[in-house]
Amino acid sequence: MCEYGFEFRMRLLISSLVVVTQQNKTRSSCLSHSKAYNHPISTRSTATYIGQPTSDTFLNKRRANEKMPFGPTYDIINTLARWSLNSYFHTITISNPHEVPPTGPVIVAANHWNMTIDPAMLSSRMPHGRRLHYWAKNTLFKNPIINFILLDAGNIPVDRTTRNNQLLFKGTFDVLKLGECVALFPEGTSYTEPKIIQVKDGIAWTALEYAKNLRLTGQELSGSEGTAGGLVRAPEAVEDVKVIVCGLNYTDKTRYRAAVQVEYSTPITLDPTVVERFMTAGEEKAAVKLLIKAIEARLRSVTVNADDWESLWTAQILRQFIWPLDGLGPLHHYRHNMQQLVNIMSIKEDSPPSIKNFRTDLIEYHRQLTAVDTTHLEFVQVFPTREARARLAIEAARCLCIWPFFCLLALAHLPVYIGAYVGSRLQPDEPESMAQNKVVLGLFSGLAMVPIYVTMIVRMLVAEQEERDWTRLMVGTMVGLGSVIVMHVMHDGMIDGAYGAWKRLRTCWRLKEDRLDELWDLRDRCLEAWTALEIELRTQNHPAFTSLLATHHSSLSSSSKSLAPSSSPINSSDRILNHLPVDHDLILDPPVDEKSLLRCKKTL
């Protein structure tokens, strides 16, 4: 009945003395993008309060803060997770952080598509600095050392064998009455599919059982040192829990330097009538179904869902057609834009032949690109018009210009690269495990090299000292640590340019002239079909296309606020057409308009 999504967290905790390496300041941006959701469960911000603060409120609050169910282990793990995720992903954007209440009990429900990367992402990106508790099997707490680590990190022991829900959720009730947050994964396990496959009802049982316990016991706590801080009564008034649904949207969860949009939904506040129904004998399951349907609908609204892989693949290529600079567009609209493109490319019974034919060409284009392990964005950057051999020479020259400056930093990080490469080969058939393995082994390798590098630097600084000078040794150690940090910051600042040059060179090497011609013809055909389809969708006022135009127009408007206004207005449709890839290379070719090229091809 319950989803023990944090079974995987155990691997993060123990491996967290791994979880991730290095990085400069976080690049995550908190962007507000409010959405309205219709739902059978009330979304009112009102909450039910039970009980009053105890007589000595100040002393009880102080005691609760001193015995809060989090210790330094959580801070260590969270810091490592933040550093490692900042290093692995190019950009992490937080949408709707204002939807998360700064105080009060909260259950966070998130999709689970990327193993331990998911809890690491949730914990390190929680708004207002709120900390998250996770469930763990009570059998894991038998070992004293593991017990200390798990409890110190704020994990809640859960007994799977009991059928008494009040006993099952005892630790969860404690932390919620103390105003904490609990994170659960309603899907129950991590998997790789184009859409949400299942949503189990354990999270609904948790929320409603807590509401029931609240009305029966008020501020009473279990007195457990691990989950209640030794308290037998909550120091402040307790209230009903809010359910916040979070969508973790990875642009490509297996690729290094991909991007992530973390999107929060509006809170789900328990309707008193649903709670009353749950507390009525024989009506528990009916109340749970009402709540879980609400949670499932909200979860699908903050994630990208496609009926099949082909719809998702074609939407990804189409997204790169529309936003040729980075292939993503505004990241705070990523989930919304991708869902609209998926809706456009999904085949239905009444779909016109133009969409079906366009989809067929895009699928073939995707397969051709996948065969050489590249993307449309990389392909058009490398091969606008020239032959493969000429492009290979140009890209090799570019690498020779970039890599000498990056070479020393790359050599220092070579153990990290090797560890990540080995991690990517451990479970090649499980995409949901690939990023986790690369991050964990890369972190192990990087942490192992830090003392070695520091020792080497210290030895160079004190090599001429015959007698041990502790002051100089301490200064040398600080200089060594500072040098390692500076090297890592410089590495992360240069990695995108160097890595991009390497990928383009690799694409040149793999593509032969016969395949190059085939890919070029496919790309031309797809772009020509998209130009015609875009006009057709605009004429029909296609709802998904209209929604896509709205966000595209707003993103262009916001990005051009600092520019002078244009003398003639341009409609949203023209803006998309004008942002199609321009068919030229800045080094080899003069600028050539895309439409002119297509007309020239027809003439030939």
Coordinates of C-alpha atoms in Angstrom, one line a residue, residues 308-318 345 355-371 519 522-523 525-527:
D308 CA 4.4 6.5 -27.3
W309 CA 8.1 7.0 -27.8
E310 CA 7.7 8.2 -31.4
S311 CA 5.6 11.2 -30.3
L312 CA 8.3 12.1 -27.7
W313 CA 11.2 11.7 -30.2
T314 CA 9.5 13.8 -32.9
A315 CA 8.6 16.5 -30.3
Q316 CA 12.2 16.7 -29.3
I317 CA 13.4 17.3 -32.8
L318 CA 10.6 19.8 -33.5
M345 CA 2.8 15.1 -33.0
I355 CA 1.0 15.3 -39.7
K356 CA 1.3 11.6 -40.3
N357 CA 3.8 12.0 -43.2
F358 CA 5.8 14.6 -41.2
R359 CA 5.9 12.4 -38.2
T360 CA 7.2 9.5 -40.4
D361 CA 10.0 11.6 -41.7
L362 CA 10.9 12.9 -38.2
I363 CA 11.1 9.3 -36.9
E364 CA 13.4 8.3 -39.6
Y365 CA 15.5 11.4 -39.1
H366 CA 15.7 10.6 -35.3
R367 CA 16.8 7.0 -36.1
Q368 CA 19.5 8.2 -38.4
L369 CA 20.8 10.7 -35.9
T370 CA 20.7 8.1 -33.1
A371 CA 22.7 5.6 -35.2
L519 CA 20.7 13.1 -43.4
L522 CA 15.9 14.2 -44.5
R523 CA 16.5 17.4 -42.7
R525 CA 12.3 17.4 -46.1
C526 CA 11.4 17.8 -42.5
L527 CA 12.0 21.5 -42.4

